[in-house]
CSV table of C-alpha atoms and ligand atoms in Angstrom, one decimal:
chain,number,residue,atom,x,y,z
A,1,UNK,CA,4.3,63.1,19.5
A,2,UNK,CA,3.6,61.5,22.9
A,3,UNK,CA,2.0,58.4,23.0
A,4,UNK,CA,-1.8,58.3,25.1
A,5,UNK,CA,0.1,55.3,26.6
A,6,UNK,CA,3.1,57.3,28.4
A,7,UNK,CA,0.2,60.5,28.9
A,8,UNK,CA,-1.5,58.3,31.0
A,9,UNK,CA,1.1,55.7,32.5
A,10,UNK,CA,1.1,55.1,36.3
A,11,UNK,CA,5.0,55.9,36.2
A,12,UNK,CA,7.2,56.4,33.3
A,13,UNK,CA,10.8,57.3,31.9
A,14,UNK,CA,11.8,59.6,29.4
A,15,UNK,CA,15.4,58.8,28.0
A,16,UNK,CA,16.9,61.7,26.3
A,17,UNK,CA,18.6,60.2,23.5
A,18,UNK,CA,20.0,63.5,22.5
A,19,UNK,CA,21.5,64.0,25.8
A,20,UNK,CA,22.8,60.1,25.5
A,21,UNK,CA,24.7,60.8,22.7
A,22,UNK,CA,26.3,64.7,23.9
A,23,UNK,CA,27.6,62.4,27.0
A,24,UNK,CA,29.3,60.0,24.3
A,25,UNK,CA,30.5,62.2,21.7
A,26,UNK,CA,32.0,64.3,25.3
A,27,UNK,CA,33.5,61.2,26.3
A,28,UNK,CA,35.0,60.4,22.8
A,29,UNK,CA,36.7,63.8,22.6
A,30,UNK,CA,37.6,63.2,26.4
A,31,UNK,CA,39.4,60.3,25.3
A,32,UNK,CA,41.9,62.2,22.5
A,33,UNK,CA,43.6,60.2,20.0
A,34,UNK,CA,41.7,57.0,21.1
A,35,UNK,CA,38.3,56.2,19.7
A,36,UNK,CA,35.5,55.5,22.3
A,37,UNK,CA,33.3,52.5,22.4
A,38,UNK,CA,29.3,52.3,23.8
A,39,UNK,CA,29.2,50.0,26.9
A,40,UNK,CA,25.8,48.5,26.1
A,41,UNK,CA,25.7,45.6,28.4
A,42,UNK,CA,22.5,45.0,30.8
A,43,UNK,CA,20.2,46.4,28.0
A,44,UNK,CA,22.1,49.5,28.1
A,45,UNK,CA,22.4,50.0,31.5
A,46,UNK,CA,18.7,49.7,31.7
A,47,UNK,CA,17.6,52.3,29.4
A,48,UNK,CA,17.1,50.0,26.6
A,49,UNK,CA,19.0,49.3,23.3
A,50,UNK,CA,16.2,49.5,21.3
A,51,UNK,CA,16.5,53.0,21.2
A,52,UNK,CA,20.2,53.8,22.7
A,53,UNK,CA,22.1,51.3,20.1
A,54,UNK,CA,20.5,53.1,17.0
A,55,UNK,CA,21.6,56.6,18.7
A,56,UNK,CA,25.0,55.5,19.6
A,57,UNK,CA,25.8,53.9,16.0
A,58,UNK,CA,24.1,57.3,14.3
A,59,UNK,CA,26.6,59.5,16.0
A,60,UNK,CA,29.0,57.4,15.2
A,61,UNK,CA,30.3,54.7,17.5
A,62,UNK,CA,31.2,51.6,16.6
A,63,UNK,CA,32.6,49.6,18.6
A,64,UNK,CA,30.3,47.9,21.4
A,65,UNK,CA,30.3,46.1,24.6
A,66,UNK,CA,27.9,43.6,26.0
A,67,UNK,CA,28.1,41.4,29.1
A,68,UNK,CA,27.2,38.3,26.9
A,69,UNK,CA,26.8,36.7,23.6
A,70,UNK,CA,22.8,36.4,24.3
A,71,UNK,CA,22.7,40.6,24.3
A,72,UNK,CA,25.6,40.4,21.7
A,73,UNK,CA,22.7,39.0,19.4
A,74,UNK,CA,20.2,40.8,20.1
A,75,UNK,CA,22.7,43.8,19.4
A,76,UNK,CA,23.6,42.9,16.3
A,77,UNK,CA,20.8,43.9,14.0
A,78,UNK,CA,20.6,47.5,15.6
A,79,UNK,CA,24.3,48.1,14.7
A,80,UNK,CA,25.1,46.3,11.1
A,81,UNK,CA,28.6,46.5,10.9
A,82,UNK,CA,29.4,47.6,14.6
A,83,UNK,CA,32.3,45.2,16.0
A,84,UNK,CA,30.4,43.7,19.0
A,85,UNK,CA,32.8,42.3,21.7
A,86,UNK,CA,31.4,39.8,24.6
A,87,UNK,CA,32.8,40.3,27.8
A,88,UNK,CA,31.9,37.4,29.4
A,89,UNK,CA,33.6,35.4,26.5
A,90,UNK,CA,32.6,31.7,24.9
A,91,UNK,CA,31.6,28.8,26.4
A,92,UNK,CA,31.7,25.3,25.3
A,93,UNK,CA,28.5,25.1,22.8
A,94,UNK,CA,27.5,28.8,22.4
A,95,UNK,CA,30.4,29.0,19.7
A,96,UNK,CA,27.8,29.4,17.0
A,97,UNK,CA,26.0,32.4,18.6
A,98,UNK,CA,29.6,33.9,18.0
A,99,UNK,CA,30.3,33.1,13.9
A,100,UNK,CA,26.0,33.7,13.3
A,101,UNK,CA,26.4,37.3,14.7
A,102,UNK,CA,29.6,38.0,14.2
A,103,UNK,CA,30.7,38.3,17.4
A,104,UNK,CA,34.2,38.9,19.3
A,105,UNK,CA,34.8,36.9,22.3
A,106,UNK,CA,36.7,38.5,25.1
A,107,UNK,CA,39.2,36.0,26.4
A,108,UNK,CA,39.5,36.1,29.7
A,109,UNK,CA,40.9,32.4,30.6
A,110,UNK,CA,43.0,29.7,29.7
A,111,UNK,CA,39.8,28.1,29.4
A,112,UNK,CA,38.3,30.2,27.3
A,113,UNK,CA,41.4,30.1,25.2
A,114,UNK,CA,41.5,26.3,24.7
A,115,UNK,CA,37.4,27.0,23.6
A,116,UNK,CA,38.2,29.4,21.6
A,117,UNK,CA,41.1,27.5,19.7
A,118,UNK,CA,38.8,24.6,19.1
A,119,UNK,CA,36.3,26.4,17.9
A,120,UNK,CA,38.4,27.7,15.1
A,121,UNK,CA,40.2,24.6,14.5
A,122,UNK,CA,36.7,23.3,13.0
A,123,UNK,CA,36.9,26.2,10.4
A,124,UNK,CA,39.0,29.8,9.1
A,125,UNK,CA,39.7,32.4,11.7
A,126,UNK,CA,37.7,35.2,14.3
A,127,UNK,CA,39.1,38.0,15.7
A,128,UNK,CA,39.2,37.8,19.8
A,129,UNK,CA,40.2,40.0,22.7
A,130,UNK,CA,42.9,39.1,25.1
A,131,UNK,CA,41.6,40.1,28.8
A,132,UNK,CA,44.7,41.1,31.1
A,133,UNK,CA,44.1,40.8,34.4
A,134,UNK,CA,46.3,44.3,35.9
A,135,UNK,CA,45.0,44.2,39.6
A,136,UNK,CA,41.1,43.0,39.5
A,137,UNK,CA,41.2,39.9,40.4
A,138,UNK,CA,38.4,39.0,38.7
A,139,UNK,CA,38.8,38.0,34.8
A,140,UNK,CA,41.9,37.8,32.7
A,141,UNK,CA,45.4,36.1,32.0
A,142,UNK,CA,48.3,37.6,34.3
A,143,UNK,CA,50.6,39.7,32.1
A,144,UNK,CA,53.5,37.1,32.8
A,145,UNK,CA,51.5,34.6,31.2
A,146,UNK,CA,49.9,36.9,28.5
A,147,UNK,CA,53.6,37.7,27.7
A,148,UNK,CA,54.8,34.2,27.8
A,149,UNK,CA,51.9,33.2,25.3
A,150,UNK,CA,52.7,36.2,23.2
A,151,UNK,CA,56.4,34.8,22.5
A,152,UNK,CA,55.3,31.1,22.4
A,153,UNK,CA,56.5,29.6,19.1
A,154,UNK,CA,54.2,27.1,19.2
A,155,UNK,CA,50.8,29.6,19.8
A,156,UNK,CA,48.7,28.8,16.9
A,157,UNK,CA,48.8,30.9,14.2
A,158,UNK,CA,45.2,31.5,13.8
A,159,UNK,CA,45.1,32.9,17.6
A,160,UNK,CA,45.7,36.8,16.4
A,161,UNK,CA,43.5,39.3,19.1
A,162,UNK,CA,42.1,42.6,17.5
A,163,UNK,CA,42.7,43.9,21.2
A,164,UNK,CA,44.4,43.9,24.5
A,165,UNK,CA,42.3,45.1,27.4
A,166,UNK,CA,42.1,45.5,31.1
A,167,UNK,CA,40.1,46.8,33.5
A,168,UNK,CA,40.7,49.4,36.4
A,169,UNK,CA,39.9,48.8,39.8
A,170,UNK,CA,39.7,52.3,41.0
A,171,UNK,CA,39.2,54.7,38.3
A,172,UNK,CA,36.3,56.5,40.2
A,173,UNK,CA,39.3,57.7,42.3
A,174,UNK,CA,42.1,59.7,40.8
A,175,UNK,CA,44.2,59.4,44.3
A,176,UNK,CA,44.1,55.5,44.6
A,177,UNK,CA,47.9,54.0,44.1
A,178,UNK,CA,46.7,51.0,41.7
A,179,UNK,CA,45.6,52.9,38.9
A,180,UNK,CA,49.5,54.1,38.3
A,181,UNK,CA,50.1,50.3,39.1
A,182,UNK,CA,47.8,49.3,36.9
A,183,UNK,CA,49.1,50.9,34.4
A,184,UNK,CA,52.6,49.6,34.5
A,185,UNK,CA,51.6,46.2,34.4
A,186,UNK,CA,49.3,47.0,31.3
A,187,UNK,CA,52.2,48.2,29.4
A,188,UNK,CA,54.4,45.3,30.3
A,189,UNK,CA,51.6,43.5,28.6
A,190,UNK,CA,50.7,45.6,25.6
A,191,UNK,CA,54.7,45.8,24.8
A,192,UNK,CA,54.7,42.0,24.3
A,193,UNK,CA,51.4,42.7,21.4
A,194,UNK,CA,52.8,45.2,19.2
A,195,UNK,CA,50.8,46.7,16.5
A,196,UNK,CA,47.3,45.7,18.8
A,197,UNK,CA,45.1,47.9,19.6
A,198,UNK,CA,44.5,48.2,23.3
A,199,UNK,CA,42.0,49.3,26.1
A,200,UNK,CA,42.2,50.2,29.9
A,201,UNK,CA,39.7,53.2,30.5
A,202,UNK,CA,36.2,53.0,31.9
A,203,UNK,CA,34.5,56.2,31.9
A,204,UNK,CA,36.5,57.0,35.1
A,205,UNK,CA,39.8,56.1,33.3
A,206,UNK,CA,39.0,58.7,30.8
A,207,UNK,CA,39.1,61.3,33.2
A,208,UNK,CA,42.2,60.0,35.2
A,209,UNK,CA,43.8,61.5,31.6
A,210,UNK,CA,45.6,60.6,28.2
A,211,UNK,CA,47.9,57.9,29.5
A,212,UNK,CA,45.3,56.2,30.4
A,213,UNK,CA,43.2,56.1,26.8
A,214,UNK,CA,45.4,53.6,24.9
A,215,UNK,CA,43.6,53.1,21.2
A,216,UNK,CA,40.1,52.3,22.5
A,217,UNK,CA,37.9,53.4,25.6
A,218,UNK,CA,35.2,51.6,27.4
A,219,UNK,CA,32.7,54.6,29.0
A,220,UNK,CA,29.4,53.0,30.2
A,221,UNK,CA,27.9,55.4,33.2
A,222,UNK,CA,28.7,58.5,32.4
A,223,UNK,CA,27.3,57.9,28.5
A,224,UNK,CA,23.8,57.2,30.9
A,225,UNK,CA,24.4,60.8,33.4
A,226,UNK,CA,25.7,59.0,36.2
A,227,UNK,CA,29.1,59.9,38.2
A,228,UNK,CA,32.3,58.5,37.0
A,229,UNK,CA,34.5,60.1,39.5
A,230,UNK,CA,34.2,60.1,42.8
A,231,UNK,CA,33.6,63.8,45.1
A,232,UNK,CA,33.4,65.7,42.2
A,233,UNK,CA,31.2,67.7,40.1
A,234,UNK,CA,29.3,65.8,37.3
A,235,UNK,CA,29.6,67.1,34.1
A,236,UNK,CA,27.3,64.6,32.3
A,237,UNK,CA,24.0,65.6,31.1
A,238,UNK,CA,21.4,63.4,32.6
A,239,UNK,CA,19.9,60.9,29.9
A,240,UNK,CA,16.9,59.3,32.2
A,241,UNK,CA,13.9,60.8,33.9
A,242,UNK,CA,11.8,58.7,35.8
A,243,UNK,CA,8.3,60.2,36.8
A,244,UNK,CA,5.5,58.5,39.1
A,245,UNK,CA,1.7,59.5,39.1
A,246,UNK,CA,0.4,60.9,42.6
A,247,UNK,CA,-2.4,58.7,43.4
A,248,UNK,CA,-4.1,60.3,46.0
A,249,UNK,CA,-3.0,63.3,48.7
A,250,UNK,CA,-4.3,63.1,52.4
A,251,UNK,CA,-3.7,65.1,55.6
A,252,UNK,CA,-2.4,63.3,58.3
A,253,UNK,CA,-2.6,65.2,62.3
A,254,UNK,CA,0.0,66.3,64.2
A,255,UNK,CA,1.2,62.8,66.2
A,256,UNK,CA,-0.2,60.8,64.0
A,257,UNK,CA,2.1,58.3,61.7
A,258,UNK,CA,2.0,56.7,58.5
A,259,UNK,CA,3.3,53.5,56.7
A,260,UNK,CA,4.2,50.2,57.3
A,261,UNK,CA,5.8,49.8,60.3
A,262,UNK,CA,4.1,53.2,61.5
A,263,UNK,CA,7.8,54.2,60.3
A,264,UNK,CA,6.8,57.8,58.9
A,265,UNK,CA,6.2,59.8,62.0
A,266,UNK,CA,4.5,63.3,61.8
A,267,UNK,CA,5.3,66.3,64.7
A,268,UNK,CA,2.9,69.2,62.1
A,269,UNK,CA,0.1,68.4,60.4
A,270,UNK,CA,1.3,67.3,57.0
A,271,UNK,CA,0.5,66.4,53.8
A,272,UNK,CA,1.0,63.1,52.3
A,273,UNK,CA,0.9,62.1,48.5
A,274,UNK,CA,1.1,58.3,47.9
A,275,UNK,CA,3.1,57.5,44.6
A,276,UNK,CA,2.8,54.8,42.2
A,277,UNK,CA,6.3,53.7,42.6
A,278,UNK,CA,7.8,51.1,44.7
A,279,UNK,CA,11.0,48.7,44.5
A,280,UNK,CA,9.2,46.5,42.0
A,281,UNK,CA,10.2,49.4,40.2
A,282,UNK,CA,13.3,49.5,41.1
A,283,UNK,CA,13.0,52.7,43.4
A,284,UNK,CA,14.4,50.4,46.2
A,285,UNK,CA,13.3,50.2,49.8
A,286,UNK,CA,16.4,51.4,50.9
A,287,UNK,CA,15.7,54.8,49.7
A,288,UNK,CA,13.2,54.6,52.3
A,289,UNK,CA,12.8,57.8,54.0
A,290,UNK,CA,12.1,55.9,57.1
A,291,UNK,CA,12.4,52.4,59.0
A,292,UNK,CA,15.1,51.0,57.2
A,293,UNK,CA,18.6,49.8,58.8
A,294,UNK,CA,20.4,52.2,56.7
A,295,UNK,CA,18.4,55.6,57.8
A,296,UNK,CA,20.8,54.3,61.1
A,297,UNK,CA,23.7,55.2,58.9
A,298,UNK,CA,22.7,58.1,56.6
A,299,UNK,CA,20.3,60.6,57.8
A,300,UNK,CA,17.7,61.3,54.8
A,301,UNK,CA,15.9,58.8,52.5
A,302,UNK,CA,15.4,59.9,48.6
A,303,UNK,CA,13.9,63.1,47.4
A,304,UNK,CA,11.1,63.3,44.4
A,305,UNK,CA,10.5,66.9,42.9
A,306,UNK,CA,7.5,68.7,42.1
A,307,UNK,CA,6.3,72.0,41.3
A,308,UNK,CA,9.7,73.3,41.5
A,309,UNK,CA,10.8,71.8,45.2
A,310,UNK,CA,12.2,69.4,46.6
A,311,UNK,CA,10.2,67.0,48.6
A,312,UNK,CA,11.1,64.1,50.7
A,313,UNK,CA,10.0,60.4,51.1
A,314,UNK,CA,8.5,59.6,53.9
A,315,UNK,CA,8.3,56.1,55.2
A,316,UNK,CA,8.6,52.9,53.5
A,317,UNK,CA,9.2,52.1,49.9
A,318,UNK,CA,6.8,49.6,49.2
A,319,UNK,CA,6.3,47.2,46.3
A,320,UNK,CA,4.1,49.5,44.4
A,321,UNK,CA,3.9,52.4,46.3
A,322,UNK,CA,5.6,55.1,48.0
A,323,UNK,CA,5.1,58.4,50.1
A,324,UNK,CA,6.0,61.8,49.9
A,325,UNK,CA,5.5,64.6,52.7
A,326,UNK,CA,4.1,67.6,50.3
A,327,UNK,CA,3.3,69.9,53.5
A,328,UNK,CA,5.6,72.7,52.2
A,329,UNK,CA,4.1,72.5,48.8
A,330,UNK,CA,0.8,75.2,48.5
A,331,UNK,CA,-2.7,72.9,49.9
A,332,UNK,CA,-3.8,73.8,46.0
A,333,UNK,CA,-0.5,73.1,44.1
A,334,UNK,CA,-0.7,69.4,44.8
A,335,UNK,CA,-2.7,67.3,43.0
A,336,UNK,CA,-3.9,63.2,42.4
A,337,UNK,CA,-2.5,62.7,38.4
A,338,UNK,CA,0.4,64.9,39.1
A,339,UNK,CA,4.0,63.1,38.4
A,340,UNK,CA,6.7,63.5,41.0
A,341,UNK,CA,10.0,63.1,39.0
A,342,UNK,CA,11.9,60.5,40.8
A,343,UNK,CA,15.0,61.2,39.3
A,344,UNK,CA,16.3,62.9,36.4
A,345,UNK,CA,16.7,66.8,35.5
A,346,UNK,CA,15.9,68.1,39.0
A,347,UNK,CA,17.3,65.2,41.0
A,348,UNK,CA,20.4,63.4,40.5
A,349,UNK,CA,20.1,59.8,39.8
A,350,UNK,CA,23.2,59.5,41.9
A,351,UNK,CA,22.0,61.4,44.9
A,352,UNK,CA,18.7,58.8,45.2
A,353,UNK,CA,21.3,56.3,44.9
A,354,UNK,CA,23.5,57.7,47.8
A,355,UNK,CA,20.4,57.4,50.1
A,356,UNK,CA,20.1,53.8,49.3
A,357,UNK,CA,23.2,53.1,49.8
A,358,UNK,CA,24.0,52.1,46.2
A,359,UNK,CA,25.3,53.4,42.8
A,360,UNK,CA,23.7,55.2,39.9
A,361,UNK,CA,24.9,51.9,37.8
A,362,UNK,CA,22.2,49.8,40.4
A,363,UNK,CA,19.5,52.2,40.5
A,364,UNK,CA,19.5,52.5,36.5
A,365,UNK,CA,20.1,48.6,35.3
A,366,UNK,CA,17.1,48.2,38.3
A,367,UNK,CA,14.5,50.4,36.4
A,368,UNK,CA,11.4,47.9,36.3
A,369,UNK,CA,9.1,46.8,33.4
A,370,UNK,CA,5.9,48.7,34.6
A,371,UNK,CA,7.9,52.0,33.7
A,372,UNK,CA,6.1,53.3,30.2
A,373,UNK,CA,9.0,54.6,27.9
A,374,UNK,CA,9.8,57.2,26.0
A,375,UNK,CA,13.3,57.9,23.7
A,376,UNK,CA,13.1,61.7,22.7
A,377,UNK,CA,15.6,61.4,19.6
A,378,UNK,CA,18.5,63.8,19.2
A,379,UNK,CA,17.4,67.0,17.0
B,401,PLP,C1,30.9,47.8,32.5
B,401,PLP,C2,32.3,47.9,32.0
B,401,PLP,C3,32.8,49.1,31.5
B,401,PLP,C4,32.1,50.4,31.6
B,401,PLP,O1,32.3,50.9,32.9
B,401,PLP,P1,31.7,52.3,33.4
B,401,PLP,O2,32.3,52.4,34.8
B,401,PLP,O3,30.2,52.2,33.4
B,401,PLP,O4,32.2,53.3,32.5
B,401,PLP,C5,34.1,49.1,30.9
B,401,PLP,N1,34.8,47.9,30.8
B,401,PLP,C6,34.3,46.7,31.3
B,401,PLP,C7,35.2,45.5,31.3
B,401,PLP,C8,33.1,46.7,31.9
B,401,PLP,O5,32.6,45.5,32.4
């Protein structure tokens, strides 16, 4: 049943939780002998854990990632006895957010190792995650010293990691000479844990293959539809559709222009709906199909759809609103209360992205709170 509320909503998102959870079981079969984790960090990527964590854990994940031990709580009562693991580890006075939920810190410092240790020293033991560092150069021990601390007599005893991970820099493309790298060092590290489960593989790891899937994989975007690999096809079913009421269609003469800036210029006489979207929603004003820097660079804006074609934006995105040139569209096909899908089904989340010179990951953690949702459940 639809909710009056998403019926009548200025702009809205359907998340189709049964196409959520075909992308993860894919990506778990993808990923062979290993087992695949939900990425579920940034409110699941935007879409909302409310409904994806209960979807996820029903098909049967149960391992989780979140960016922080604020989401890691929050997860927690949607996935009872999911092992939740915090990527952005423990700090000095958030330890109890970690034993009250049950929480596995990722280390990824010498810091956050000496935190970690004195947090247990005031009581038992808590599994953790050693972060390797392979070639980011962001977050993690260097395998020499993730080695060295493996064979150190005097590592404490109580400092036993459920899991070794690290993180590729390049997955999104097969070609690029550190993922083989990469994966060298990761072994030279993972040999010095024996009997620990380990992790490399984004969702773009998954497809670079088998050696790359270790005993636990991380897939985040293409769980939510978006592109894990570079230049080639998708083979994700998209999850999110976002919609946006027409407000009102007007004709604007040959010549004439419209839009801040005057930056939508006409040369017919065209049609213009105005769309109750703009980048407070996230549908950012470099999608612009005009009078932005980057229209220099690339040579089209986004596309909506409606009534079975493709139409483009026109002008500037605005805070709240934005145009659409629906000239090609029948005069009588086009009316105010009609909903322009933004992206989803017909448009490729990724392909809005490109024209904003951006990522599917950006546009979909950037969804807004004036969006009404609505989580279709699996059948
Ligand atoms: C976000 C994240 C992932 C998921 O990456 P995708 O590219 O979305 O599949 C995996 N591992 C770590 C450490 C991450 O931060």
């Amino acid at each position: 049943m639809l909710r009056p509320d998403f019926l009548s909503a200025s702009n809205r998102l359907t998340i189709d939780l049964g196409a959520l959870v075909d992308n993860w079981r894919s990506m778990n079969k993808r990923s062979g002998k290993a087992r695949a984790a939900a990425v579920l960090k940034a409110n699941a990527y935007g879409i909302g854990i409310d409904c994806a964590a209960p979807a996820l854990y029903a098909a049967g994940a149960r391992d989780f990632f979140v960016a922080n031990a604020e989401e890691g709580a929050a997860l927690r009562p949607l996935v009872p006895d999911g092992r939740i693991y915090i990527l952005a580890g423990m700090w000095p006075g958030n330890e109890a957010l970690f034993f009250d939920n049950d929480l596995v810190p990722v280390i990824n410092s010498d810091e956050q190792l000496a935190v970690f240790m004195a947090a247990l020293s005031e009581g038992g033991d808590h599994p953790c995650v050693l972060h390797i560092d392979t070639g980011m150069n962001r977050l993690g021990l260097s395998v020499e010293h993730a080695v060295a601390l493996a064979n150190d007599p005097a590592r404490p005893a109580s400092f036993s990691p459920v899991l070794i991970m690290s993180h590729l820099v390049s997955a999104d493309d097969p070609e690029h000479r550190l993922n083989a790298l990469q994966l060298k060092r990761f072994h030279e590290a993972t040999a010095a844990y024996e009997g620990v489960d380990a992790s490399l593989a984004n969702s773009g790891g998954v497809f670079l293959g088998s050696d790359y899937h270790f005993d636990l994989t991380r897939p985040g975007i293409a769980v939510y539809g978006g592109e894990a690999v570079d230049g080639a096809a998708n083979p994700m079913k998209p999850v999110v559709t976002a919609e946006a009421r027409i407000i009102q269609v007007r004709e604007v003469a040959a010549g004439g222009t419209a839009s801040y800036g005057a930056s939508a210029r006409f040369d017919r006489d065209s049609r213009i709906a105005t769309v109750a979207v703009g980048y407070a929603d996230g549908y950012h004003r470099s999608v612009s199909g005009g009078g932005v820097t980057l229209r220099r660079a690339t040579p089209s804006g986004a596309f909506g759809f409606l009534h079975g074609r493709k139409i483009p934006h026109v002008g500037r995105v605005t805070m709240d609103l934005s145009l659409f040139d629906v000239t090609d569209l029948p005069e009588t096909a086009v009316r105010p209360g009609d909903y322009i899908e933004l992206f989803g089904r017909h448009i490729a989340i990724d392909d809005v992205a490109r024209a904003g010179g951006t990522i599917g990951y950006e546009m979909l953690t950037s969804l807004g709170q004036r969006y009404v949702r609505h989580c279709i459940d699996p059948v």
